[in-house]
RNA sequence: GGGCUCGUAGAUCAGUGGUAGAUCACCCCCCUGGCACGGGGGAGGCCGCGGGUUCAAAUCCCGCCGAGUCCA
């Protein structure tokens, strides 16, 4: 096993007189100029020494420090690069947020597939680390939002066989120069370079690894210098700390990270990092929340923070343990200290969270319950809770705007708008939750028991109500709550993860030897016929896979389905039903075999392909139109093209209403009618990104140095699909529906070309048929339908009234159809009324009100008076009974009904005073009713 | 993408196989000089939609639509 010790023996260290030492506290190896040094310098082995004693010659604000860094590296031959969005999922699909500057260049640049935008380069990249969320504010040094200043150099070995295979060649600089530049920057700020220690700390992550150095100054880790140079390899020569083996790569990359906030903090020497980086907002928040401290109190807070800073408090949990110690040291009561410090901690967290939100929303992340949108929502809600708790009464959108303004954003109005919308949504959620908890609390308070844990878990998991909020609300209603220690564990256990990763289909070895198929559909997008040579044929379960030297058939990809068509050789014509591409080799799935080596003529199913092209270009047009109508935050969140219809999912924070659909449709068709040409061009990806930004990648990020750019009107996208030549070829675009596929994601389904016409015709047919059925003009359909519906409701009510009148009349007039028997003191009326259940019930009620027992049977409605009956049968749908018993009469209606119903092959029941039942054998109805007197007698005797 | 919860009167919600309810809001009347309150009466429901099970479904099962929420 190698611990990479050799990797750290730098010439630079040698020349500068560094020595390698082992820390007496933690055992880490480090490099220092100070021969007497015993510890590595990093907490907990040593403490911060810059608090109240800044480590640089001058104090810097965030902006000044960023500029100092970038200009230093510019002066040393680095090109300054504009920061990337914090939404890393715009250019890669393995992560959601940008957490380090190197994220900007993964995976394609680091692997050598794509050249970096400059080499070497320097950047200050905004980042968000959600995992630190609990520590923000309390530890004094954690922030969720930060900028990682960096200098990167991308190197590729030249001593390899095929050096040109990588997008960059040769060495820009490596370890020695990296450390030298780092020292140089320290020096430029007037730091005492004697005090710097370099700790050996190999880095491993995401399948890559390499030696790395932590740069410690004044007790603080100010930079990490990573030398990414290895990749995971079971045969590898190095075994690293994650237990895996690694071997050297052909590319090797300098990946550095300098925390802008740390550097600013060290330059100012404030007790916490927050005070150094957000002085204005913290002053505002303190003032607004009415936090005024006496000089004594200020001193206590200051000392406590300084001590905490020195104590290597890495987690909020550790702080609780440390607080006793701190209080003792300063000589105050722990409770008093907490009362002083906690509001400040909230305020620090608010400032940090507002910056996080400004980053997220400024980069046009739309709050939702998926992906980055969910993260934005979580941060926003947490911030809102903190703001309310600490008693800040400024609207949240104003607080976020303070950060957006500081960052110089141009879309501040949009950011405020989104924050307001979200705050309102949260308010509604809280209100719903409050009512729910109040009911629950009252119930459990009555029972004198605490709210049980499963209820708590459900309140959080299904309704988004935090346990501590439940505690507060429950307390108001006198109910207790026990929040178990492992609460969030119990929540997690509700989410039974059904493992079952999708096993990737085994790559077929035999394809590996075949050359990449020439893609004729790019040379001539309008072409439909071609000639080719059959390179190979593979038998499959349901047909054959044919590989040609070149093809016009478009393989499935980018949401565009594959082409269909035929391949014809001298001997046979075969149908192509599917086309797939793998490693550049295109496979045509056919129903019959073709001879290897034969010449074939390929013909596309032209109608299908035309529709697919129309749909694909239309997709670009629709998303462009949606963006113009709904706002710049609109991005594609998925798409599927089809022959008859296509759909795109877009990120948007509200439902798309009918009027907006009309506007989108109109604008889309204006672009169609303008008949602008659809241009295809292959650009170097860096040029394309520089010119159009990451919005190019609406449909995903293509690999490679050159990317295909499709421009439709003002819309520019990287796209591998086939398109019509001019927008007019689309013919027409019809938006058919919108649907909310997730909160914050709207799906637009539309049709293009002939399918658009057909879709419209189908809708019209439905309208015409309706008009015909109502016997009115189409324009009168809405009014007529409304009138009919109202009248139908009126009639229902009238029928009910009449049924009641009829029932009363029946009850009053003893008519001949009824059999009356005496059951004890009470008269029972047994009668057959062929009517609906409603009518039977009404009659029974009327009889009961007259003090009589009602035993009513029905063989189904004699005539369908109400028009509401939905049964299609012809009166043979069985028998029903209703039995009603007046108060104080010892007859169980349920029992009677049960016995009657059993005679018609069914069952029944109900409360003792009013029961219903029935069965399928209507033929037995009269016999059953004839037996009713005996049944009544038997029941009363029992 | 997955899990969970919910959809009943204008609003908020009860009702978990057997006659659709409460509170507020609304309309009318009484009380009052008038208002608030109080009292009495009334109107207002395709129980989200579509299937299924059952003698019987707001209620149970399946699908769809709509909303909420937790997680990746």
mmCIF file of C-alpha atoms (C1' of nucleotides) in Angstrom, chain A residues 369-371 374 381 429 435 460-464 494-495 655 740 797 841 845 907-909 911 917-918, chain B residues 1-6 12-14 18-20 43-46 55 65-72:
data_model
loop_
_atom_site.group_PDB
_atom_site.id
_atom_site.type_symbol
_atom_site.label_atom_id
_atom_site.label_comp_id
_atom_site.label_asym_id
_atom_site.label_seq_id
_atom_site.Cartn_x
_atom_site.Cartn_y
_atom_site.Cartn_z
ATOM 1 C CA UNK A 369 -41.214 19.636 -5.199
ATOM 2 C CA UNK A 370 -38.611 18.105 -7.473
ATOM 3 C CA UNK A 371 -34.880 18.532 -7.937
ATOM 4 C CA UNK A 374 -37.318 21.389 -3.906
ATOM 5 C CA UNK A 381 -39.239 27.797 4.234
ATOM 6 C CA UNK A 429 -49.506 25.104 4.022
ATOM 7 C CA UNK A 435 -55.987 23.505 11.699
ATOM 8 C CA UNK A 460 -44.320 15.964 8.833
ATOM 9 C CA UNK A 461 -44.115 13.488 5.993
ATOM 10 C CA UNK A 462 -47.495 14.098 4.431
ATOM 11 C CA UNK A 463 -48.254 17.631 5.490
ATOM 12 C CA UNK A 464 -44.878 19.314 5.949
ATOM 13 C CA UNK A 494 -41.428 5.147 6.001
ATOM 14 C CA UNK A 495 -39.724 5.557 2.676
ATOM 15 C CA UNK A 655 -50.371 26.938 -13.657
ATOM 16 C CA UNK A 740 -49.222 20.019 -13.899
ATOM 17 C CA UNK A 797 -85.388 18.908 -6.386
ATOM 18 C CA UNK A 841 -87.806 5.811 2.154
ATOM 19 C CA UNK A 845 -90.805 8.079 6.917
ATOM 20 C CA UNK A 907 -79.385 -9.257 2.379
ATOM 21 C CA UNK A 908 -79.898 -6.037 4.214
ATOM 22 C CA UNK A 909 -79.619 -4.174 7.436
ATOM 23 C CA UNK A 911 -80.219 0.802 12.449
ATOM 24 C CA UNK A 917 -82.227 -4.306 1.971
ATOM 25 C CA UNK A 918 -82.964 -6.257 -1.154
ATOM 26 C "C1'" G B 1 -38.676 9.577 -10.462
ATOM 27 C "C1'" G B 2 -40.624 7.178 -5.743
ATOM 28 C "C1'" G B 3 -43.552 7.299 -0.993
ATOM 29 C "C1'" C B 4 -47.532 9.314 1.847
ATOM 30 C "C1'" U B 5 -52.077 12.503 2.642
ATOM 31 C "C1'" C B 6 -56.327 14.870 0.805
ATOM 32 C "C1'" U B 12 -63.478 25.317 6.902
ATOM 33 C "C1'" C B 13 -64.354 20.420 7.898
ATOM 34 C "C1'" A B 14 -67.326 15.876 10.273
ATOM 35 C "C1'" G B 18 -77.713 1.379 5.416
ATOM 36 C "C1'" U B 19 -82.409 8.405 5.124
ATOM 37 C "C1'" A B 20 -75.760 13.562 3.316
ATOM 38 C "C1'" A B 43 -81.771 28.593 0.512
ATOM 39 C "C1'" G B 44 -77.395 26.312 -0.952
ATOM 40 C "C1'" G B 45 -74.554 19.266 -2.685
ATOM 41 C "C1'" C B 46 -73.357 15.152 -10.223
ATOM 42 C "C1'" C B 55 -79.461 -6.042 -2.137
ATOM 43 C "C1'" C B 65 -58.007 14.359 -12.955
ATOM 44 C "C1'" G B 66 -56.864 18.058 -9.241
ATOM 45 C "C1'" A B 67 -54.244 19.671 -4.711
ATOM 46 C "C1'" G B 68 -50.622 19.102 -0.721
ATOM 47 C "C1'" U B 69 -46.221 17.000 1.411
ATOM 48 C "C1'" C B 70 -41.634 14.146 2.316
ATOM 49 C "C1'" C B 71 -37.533 12.118 -0.073
ATOM 50 C "C1'" A B 72 -33.804 11.027 -4.364
#
